[in-house]
PDB file of C-alpha atoms in Angstrom:
ATOM      1  CA  GLY A   6      84.381  85.576  93.532  1.00 73.00           C
ATOM      2  CA  GLN A   7      85.689  85.932  90.432  1.00 82.00           C
ATOM      3  CA  ASN A   8      89.659  88.150  90.061  1.00 89.00           C
ATOM      4  CA  ILE A   9      92.212  88.770  87.791  1.00 93.00           C
ATOM      5  CA  ASP A  10      95.067  90.245  88.837  1.00 95.00           C
ATOM      6  CA  GLN A  11      97.816  92.213  87.102  1.00 96.00           C
ATOM      7  CA  PRO A  12     100.306  94.363  87.895  1.00 96.00           C
ATOM      8  CA  THR A  13      99.284  97.787  87.812  1.00 93.00           C
ATOM      9  CA  GLU A  14     102.306  99.578  86.689  1.00 95.00           C
ATOM     10  CA  MET A  15     105.851  98.752  85.025  1.00 97.00           C
ATOM     11  CA  THR A  16     108.843  99.933  83.571  1.00 97.00           C
ATOM     12  CA  ALA A  17     111.302  99.313  80.840  1.00 97.00           C
ATOM     13  CA  THR A  18     113.980  99.904  79.009  1.00 97.00           C
ATOM     14  CA  GLU A  19     113.903 100.367  75.274  1.00 97.00           C
ATOM     15  CA  GLY A  20     115.209  97.875  73.000  1.00 97.00           C
ATOM     16  CA  ALA A  21     115.022  95.360  76.060  1.00 97.00           C
ATOM     17  CA  ILE A  22     112.380  92.467  77.242  1.00 97.00           C
ATOM     18  CA  VAL A  23     109.338  92.495  79.774  1.00 97.00           C
ATOM     19  CA  GLN A  24     106.939  90.690  80.844  1.00 98.00           C
ATOM     20  CA  ILE A  25     103.647  90.997  82.426  1.00 98.00           C
ATOM     21  CA  ASN A  26     101.909  88.339  84.496  1.00 98.00           C
ATOM     22  CA  CYS A  27      97.982  87.972  84.963  1.00 98.00           C
ATOM     23  CA  THR A  28      96.905  85.434  87.546  1.00 97.00           C
ATOM     24  CA  TYR A  29      93.131  84.607  87.634  1.00 97.00           C
ATOM     25  CA  GLN A  30      90.560  83.036  89.281  1.00 95.00           C
ATOM     26  CA  THR A  31      87.312  82.414  87.104  1.00 92.00           C
ATOM     27  CA  SER A  32      83.986  80.140  87.058  1.00 90.00           C
ATOM     28  CA  GLY A  33      85.022  77.806  84.144  1.00 92.00           C
ATOM     29  CA  PHE A  34      87.700  78.805  81.670  1.00 93.00           C
ATOM     30  CA  ASN A  35      87.227  79.687  78.344  1.00 88.00           C
ATOM     31  CA  GLY A  36      89.868  81.511  77.080  1.00 90.00           C
ATOM     32  CA  LEU A  37      92.196  84.184  77.659  1.00 93.00           C
ATOM     33  CA  PHE A  38      92.872  87.543  75.639  1.00 90.00           C
ATOM     34  CA  TRP A  39      95.498  90.054  76.058  1.00 93.00           C
ATOM     35  CA  TYR A  40      94.808  93.653  74.824  1.00 91.00           C
ATOM     36  CA  GLN A  41      96.626  96.431  74.322  1.00 92.00           C
ATOM     37  CA  GLN A  42      95.095 100.162  74.967  1.00 87.00           C
ATOM     38  CA  HIS A  43      97.102 103.430  73.909  1.00 86.00           C
ATOM     39  CA  ALA A  44      95.945 106.460  76.363  1.00 80.00           C
ATOM     40  CA  GLY A  45      92.403 107.891  74.438  1.00 73.00           C
ATOM     41  CA  GLU A  46      92.810 104.795  72.007  1.00 78.00           C
ATOM     42  CA  ALA A  47      90.497 102.130  71.433  1.00 74.00           C
ATOM     43  CA  PRO A  48      92.124  98.777  72.886  1.00 79.00           C
ATOM     44  CA  THR A  49      93.030  96.522  70.571  1.00 84.00           C
ATOM     45  CA  PHE A  50      93.254  92.669  70.168  1.00 82.00           C
ATOM     46  CA  LEU A  51      96.747  90.998  71.416  1.00 90.00           C
ATOM     47  CA  SER A  52      96.488  87.606  71.590  1.00 89.00           C
ATOM     48  CA  TYR A  53      94.296  84.405  72.629  1.00 87.00           C
ATOM     49  CA  ASN A  54      95.047  81.108  74.536  1.00 91.00           C
ATOM     50  CA  VAL A  55      92.840  78.424  75.205  1.00 91.00           C
ATOM     51  CA  LEU A  56      95.119  75.553  75.807  1.00 93.00           C
ATOM     52  CA  ASP A  57      98.048  75.281  77.808  1.00 96.00           C
ATOM     53  CA  GLY A  58     101.562  76.861  76.240  1.00 96.00           C
ATOM     54  CA  LEU A  59     103.397  79.674  73.933  1.00 96.00           C
ATOM     55  CA  GLU A  60     101.545  81.636  71.628  1.00 91.00           C
ATOM     56  CA  GLU A  61     103.483  83.752  69.452  1.00 92.00           C
ATOM     57  CA  LYS A  62     102.934  86.381  67.241  1.00 87.00           C
ATOM     58  CA  GLY A  63     105.939  88.424  65.925  1.00 93.00           C
ATOM     59  CA  ARG A  64     107.471  90.616  69.129  1.00 96.00           C
ATOM     60  CA  PHE A  65     104.416  89.252  71.477  1.00 96.00           C
ATOM     61  CA  SER A  66     104.169  85.882  72.507  1.00 96.00           C
ATOM     62  CA  SER A  67     101.468  84.848  75.482  1.00 97.00           C
ATOM     63  CA  PHE A  68     102.072  82.318  77.298  1.00 97.00           C
ATOM     64  CA  LEU A  69      98.776  79.700  79.359  1.00 97.00           C
ATOM     65  CA  SER A  70      98.822  77.448  82.219  1.00 97.00           C
ATOM     66  CA  ARG A  71      95.549  76.822  83.553  1.00 96.00           C
ATOM     67  CA  SER A  72      96.180  74.447  86.276  1.00 96.00           C
ATOM     68  CA  LYS A  73      97.794  77.705  87.591  1.00 96.00           C
ATOM     69  CA  GLY A  74      95.765  80.111  86.244  1.00 97.00           C
ATOM     70  CA  TYR A  75      98.191  82.033  85.289  1.00 97.00           C
ATOM     71  CA  SER A  76      99.241  83.765  81.926  1.00 98.00           C
ATOM     72  CA  TYR A  77     102.149  86.334  80.681  1.00 98.00           C
ATOM     73  CA  LEU A  78     102.512  88.384  77.824  1.00 98.00           C
ATOM     74  CA  LEU A  79     105.887  88.820  76.676  1.00 98.00           C
ATOM     75  CA  LEU A  80     107.408  91.742  74.582  1.00 97.00           C
ATOM     76  CA  LYS A  81     110.272  91.364  72.765  1.00 97.00           C
ATOM     77  CA  GLU A  82     112.583  94.194  71.200  1.00 97.00           C
ATOM     78  CA  LEU A  83     110.682  96.953  72.895  1.00 97.00           C
ATOM     79  CA  GLN A  84     109.966 100.462  70.724  1.00 97.00           C
ATOM     80  CA  MET A  85     108.805 103.142  72.717  1.00 97.00           C
ATOM     81  CA  LYS A  86     105.579 102.793  70.651  1.00 96.00           C
ATOM     82  CA  ASP A  87     104.952  99.958  72.830  1.00 97.00           C
ATOM     83  CA  SER A  88     104.323 102.878  75.761  1.00 96.00           C
ATOM     84  CA  ALA A  89     100.699 101.666  76.975  1.00 95.00           C
ATOM     85  CA  SER A  90      98.240  99.642  78.645  1.00 92.00           C
ATOM     86  CA  TYR A  91      97.790  95.594  78.402  1.00 95.00           C
ATOM     87  CA  LEU A  92      94.682  94.174  79.775  1.00 92.00           C
ATOM     88  CA  CYS A  93      94.464  90.552  80.417  1.00 94.00           C
ATOM     89  CA  ALA A  94      90.821  88.983  80.157  1.00 91.00           C
ATOM     90  CA  VAL A  95      89.196  85.608  80.486  1.00 91.00           C
ATOM     91  CA  ARG A  96      86.340  83.911  79.161  1.00 85.00           C
ATOM     92  CA  ASP A  97      84.013  82.111  82.162  1.00 85.00           C
ATOM     93  CA  SER A  98      81.820  79.054  81.829  1.00 86.00           C
ATOM     94  CA  ASN A  99      78.538  81.314  81.065  1.00 77.00           C
ATOM     95  CA  TYR A 100      81.140  83.297  77.897  1.00 73.00           C
ATOM     96  CA  GLN A 101      81.116  86.352  79.690  1.00 77.00           C
ATOM     97  CA  LEU A 102      84.783  88.367  79.743  1.00 79.00           C
ATOM     98  CA  ILE A 103      86.154  88.899  82.946  1.00 85.00           C
ATOM     99  CA  TRP A 104      88.854  92.160  83.437  1.00 84.00           C
ATOM    100  CA  GLY A 105      92.055  92.356  84.631  1.00 87.00           C
ATOM    101  CA  ALA A 106      92.867  96.577  85.824  1.00 85.00           C
ATOM    102  CA  GLY A 107      95.393  96.725  83.095  1.00 89.00           C
ATOM    103  CA  THR A 108      99.198  96.714  83.249  1.00 94.00           C
ATOM    104  CA  LYS A 109     100.772 100.419  82.387  1.00 93.00           C
ATOM    105  CA  LEU A 110     103.713  99.858  80.811  1.00 97.00           C
ATOM    106  CA  ILE A 111     106.189 102.357  80.558  1.00 97.00           C
ATOM    107  CA  ILE A 112     109.373 102.355  78.336  1.00 97.00           C
ATOM    108  CA  LYS A 113     112.326 104.865  78.855  1.00 96.00           C
ATOM    109  CA  PRO A 114     114.938 105.356  76.131  1.00 95.00           C
TER     110      PRO A 114
ATOM    111  CA  GLY B  27      87.770 100.609  89.862  1.00 61.00           C
ATOM    112  CA  ALA B  28      85.382 101.429  86.724  1.00 75.00           C
ATOM    113  CA  VAL B  29      82.531  99.341  85.692  1.00 86.00           C
ATOM    114  CA  VAL B  30      81.117  98.879  82.455  1.00 91.00           C
ATOM    115  CA  SER B  31      77.848  96.806  81.937  1.00 93.00           C
ATOM    116  CA  GLN B  32      75.919  95.571  79.068  1.00 94.00           C
ATOM    117  CA  HIS B  33      72.776  94.536  78.971  1.00 95.00           C
ATOM    118  CA  PRO B  34      71.664  91.526  78.154  1.00 95.00           C
ATOM    119  CA  SER B  35      74.348  89.296  78.746  1.00 91.00           C
ATOM    120  CA  TRP B  36      72.754  86.775  76.504  1.00 91.00           C
ATOM    121  CA  VAL B  37      69.694  87.161  73.978  1.00 95.00           C
ATOM    122  CA  ILE B  38      67.948  84.867  71.124  1.00 96.00           C
ATOM    123  CA  CYS B  39      66.143  86.365  68.639  1.00 96.00           C
ATOM    124  CA  LYS B  40      64.640  85.566  65.697  1.00 96.00           C
ATOM    125  CA  SER B  41      65.558  86.496  62.238  1.00 97.00           C
ATOM    126  CA  GLY B  42      64.694  89.253  60.746  1.00 97.00           C
ATOM    127  CA  THR B  43      63.557  90.875  64.406  1.00 97.00           C
ATOM    128  CA  SER B  44      66.100  93.912  66.409  1.00 97.00           C
ATOM    129  CA  VAL B  45      68.112  93.473  69.087  1.00 97.00           C
ATOM    130  CA  LYS B  46      69.252  96.525  71.378  1.00 97.00           C
ATOM    131  CA  ILE B  47      72.379  95.773  73.384  1.00 97.00           C
ATOM    132  CA  GLU B  48      73.148  98.539  76.212  1.00 97.00           C
ATOM    133  CA  CYS B  49      76.172  99.272  77.336  1.00 96.00           C
ATOM    134  CA  ARG B  50      76.324 101.186  80.927  1.00 95.00           C
ATOM    135  CA  SER B  51      79.137 103.455  82.715  1.00 93.00           C
ATOM    136  CA  LEU B  52      77.952 102.520  86.203  1.00 93.00           C
ATOM    137  CA  ASP B  53      80.539 105.054  88.093  1.00 90.00           C
ATOM    138  CA  PHE B  54      81.836 107.254  85.502  1.00 91.00           C
ATOM    139  CA  GLN B  55      80.971 109.488  82.964  1.00 92.00           C
ATOM    140  CA  ALA B  56      82.046 108.103  79.243  1.00 91.00           C
ATOM    141  CA  THR B  57      82.310 110.767  76.516  1.00 88.00           C
ATOM    142  CA  THR B  58      83.893 108.030  74.249  1.00 89.00           C
ATOM    143  CA  MET B  59      82.674 104.251  73.844  1.00 92.00           C
ATOM    144  CA  PHE B  60      83.500 101.326  71.722  1.00 91.00           C
ATOM    145  CA  TRP B  61      81.268  98.325  70.346  1.00 94.00           C
ATOM    146  CA  TYR B  62      83.732  95.143  68.987  1.00 91.00           C
ATOM    147  CA  ARG B  63      82.178  91.876  67.265  1.00 91.00           C
ATOM    148  CA  GLN B  64      84.104  89.205  68.054  1.00 81.00           C
ATOM    149  CA  PHE B  65      84.811  86.976  65.617  1.00 67.00           C
ATOM    150  CA  PRO B  66      84.914  82.681  65.761  1.00 59.00           C
ATOM    151  CA  LYS B  67      88.614  83.234  65.240  1.00 54.00           C
ATOM    152  CA  GLN B  68      88.432  85.213  68.565  1.00 58.00           C
ATOM    153  CA  SER B  69      89.570  88.293  67.316  1.00 64.00           C
ATOM    154  CA  LEU B  70      87.972  91.596  68.521  1.00 73.00           C
ATOM    155  CA  MET B  71      86.853  93.491  65.654  1.00 81.00           C
ATOM    156  CA  LEU B  72      86.120  97.446  66.645  1.00 85.00           C
ATOM    157  CA  MET B  73      82.430  98.125  64.795  1.00 92.00           C
ATOM    158  CA  ALA B  74      82.596 101.981  65.831  1.00 92.00           C
ATOM    159  CA  THR B  75      83.378 104.722  67.858  1.00 90.00           C
ATOM    160  CA  SER B  76      80.457 106.190  69.821  1.00 89.00           C
ATOM    161  CA  ASN B  77      80.733 109.755  71.151  1.00 87.00           C
ATOM    162  CA  GLU B  78      78.292 111.262  73.522  1.00 86.00           C
ATOM    163  CA  GLY B  79      75.946 113.744  71.385  1.00 84.00           C
ATOM    164  CA  SER B  80      77.185 113.106  68.483  1.00 86.00           C
ATOM    165  CA  LYS B  81      77.025 110.712  65.479  1.00 88.00           C
ATOM    166  CA  ALA B  82      78.825 107.007  65.569  1.00 92.00           C
ATOM    167  CA  THR B  83      82.558 106.827  63.302  1.00 92.00           C
ATOM    168  CA  TYR B  84      82.025 103.532  61.684  1.00 94.00           C
ATOM    169  CA  GLU B  85      85.012 101.001  60.747  1.00 90.00           C
ATOM    170  CA  GLN B  86      85.185 100.627  56.972  1.00 90.00           C
ATOM    171  CA  GLY B  87      82.993  97.315  55.962  1.00 92.00           C
ATOM    172  CA  VAL B  88      80.578  98.445  59.098  1.00 94.00           C
ATOM    173  CA  GLU B  89      77.353  98.597  57.917  1.00 94.00           C
ATOM    174  CA  LYS B  90      76.260 102.244  59.895  1.00 93.00           C
ATOM    175  CA  ASP B  91      72.086 101.520  59.057  1.00 95.00           C
ATOM    176  CA  LYS B  92      72.025  97.575  60.228  1.00 96.00           C
ATOM    177  CA  PHE B  93      74.179  98.592  63.434  1.00 96.00           C
ATOM    178  CA  LEU B  94      72.442 101.513  64.716  1.00 96.00           C
ATOM    179  CA  ILE B  95      74.599 103.229  67.799  1.00 94.00           C
ATOM    180  CA  ASN B  96      72.820 105.594  70.227  1.00 92.00           C
ATOM    181  CA  HIS B  97      75.137 107.665  72.502  1.00 90.00           C
ATOM    182  CA  ALA B  98      72.407 109.451  73.850  1.00 83.00           C
ATOM    183  CA  SER B  99      73.925 110.449  77.862  1.00 90.00           C
ATOM    184  CA  LEU B 100      77.770 109.959  79.239  1.00 92.00           C
ATOM    185  CA  THR B 101      76.325 107.022  80.996  1.00 94.00           C
ATOM    186  CA  LEU B 102      75.020 105.216  77.809  1.00 94.00           C
ATOM    187  CA  SER B 103      75.577 103.676  74.438  1.00 94.00           C
ATOM    188  CA  THR B 104      72.827 101.423  72.929  1.00 96.00           C
ATOM    189  CA  LEU B 105      74.084  99.018  69.854  1.00 97.00           C
ATOM    190  CA  THR B 106      70.579  97.760  67.575  1.00 97.00           C
ATOM    191  CA  VAL B 107      71.475  94.871  65.404  1.00 97.00           C
ATOM    192  CA  THR B 108      68.651  95.933  62.683  1.00 97.00           C
ATOM    193  CA  SER B 109      66.541  93.177  60.868  1.00 96.00           C
ATOM    194  CA  ALA B 110      69.444  90.416  62.513  1.00 96.00           C
ATOM    195  CA  HIS B 111      69.916  87.322  60.706  1.00 96.00           C
ATOM    196  CA  PRO B 112      71.656  84.233  61.765  1.00 95.00           C
ATOM    197  CA  GLU B 113      74.841  85.606  60.300  1.00 93.00           C
ATOM    198  CA  ASP B 114      74.933  88.380  62.978  1.00 94.00           C
ATOM    199  CA  SER B 115      75.622  85.685  65.945  1.00 93.00           C
ATOM    200  CA  SER B 116      78.226  86.216  67.659  1.00 90.00           C
ATOM    201  CA  PHE B 117      79.831  88.700  70.593  1.00 88.00           C
ATOM    202  CA  TYR B 118      79.048  92.029  70.950  1.00 93.00           C
ATOM    203  CA  ILE B 119      81.450  93.684  73.510  1.00 91.00           C
ATOM    204  CA  CYS B 120      81.861  97.516  74.399  1.00 93.00           C
ATOM    205  CA  SER B 121      84.131  99.646  76.120  1.00 90.00           C
ATOM    206  CA  ALA B 122      84.002 102.723  77.420  1.00 90.00           C
ATOM    207  CA  ILE B 123      86.745 105.605  78.371  1.00 86.00           C
ATOM    208  CA  GLU B 124      86.126 108.342  81.167  1.00 85.00           C
ATOM    209  CA  THR B 125      85.396 111.681  80.252  1.00 85.00           C
ATOM    210  CA  GLY B 126      89.149 113.847  80.947  1.00 83.00           C
ATOM    211  CA  HIS B 127      90.616 110.459  80.925  1.00 80.00           C
ATOM    212  CA  THR B 128      92.471 107.711  78.738  1.00 74.00           C
ATOM    213  CA  GLU B 129      92.073 104.473  80.085  1.00 78.00           C
ATOM    214  CA  ALA B 130      89.533 101.971  78.601  1.00 80.00           C
ATOM    215  CA  PHE B 131      87.495 100.043  80.913  1.00 85.00           C
ATOM    216  CA  PHE B 132      85.382  96.738  79.195  1.00 86.00           C
ATOM    217  CA  GLY B 133      81.784  95.512  79.447  1.00 89.00           C
ATOM    218  CA  GLN B 134      81.577  91.582  80.052  1.00 86.00           C
ATOM    219  CA  GLY B 135      80.059  91.248  76.839  1.00 88.00           C
ATOM    220  CA  THR B 136      76.639  90.340  75.001  1.00 91.00           C
ATOM    221  CA  ARG B 137      76.095  86.523  73.059  1.00 89.00           C
ATOM    222  CA  LEU B 138      73.436  87.315  70.388  1.00 93.00           C
ATOM    223  CA  THR B 139      71.760  84.213  68.614  1.00 94.00           C
ATOM    224  CA  VAL B 140      69.703  84.409  65.718  1.00 96.00           C
ATOM    225  CA  VAL B 141      67.806  81.883  64.961  1.00 96.00           C
TER     226      VAL B 141
END
């Protein structure tokens, strides 16, 4: 079956760095996405990786290793507003999106 | 976990026809559902927020008469692309928030091709 794994919850300190991991087993691979969702709001797109390596976008970076079925989202210089859920999703060979359950990130002062 | 199902998974239609996409929350009730469109550069664009029993709230630049949204029940929202044109070909995704909760769950998406 198809499966996306990511930690349920993580806690980090304001100003620090946190890495949220995502491992996947899917039928084919056509890209991996990261989304941020604040409580009660619509999820927003953060990043997209289709080739191995690191994609940097400001304080957020996303890494992909297709051979390992692994990705991570790196958040630097954490701010209180970064407290949210972070969802990992993989697009499979049928172009369907397989979603992880999300990681709730708690930022403490 | 909560499951959001979209139907159909993919559809091909002729230019000028209308296509309806369904978004269902299978094991929970969703007061709020969101509809997204995925552009070629891979980012998701929020099209509208759908609240059960009321009119959808459309994002700026989204034609509400072209993309009709109906959220008639707590488990179903539909997006109808009216008078579809080739430029409407895209990947449409919905997500839903369970009533009384704050976490959103995504559907698997619908690939629309207009020929």
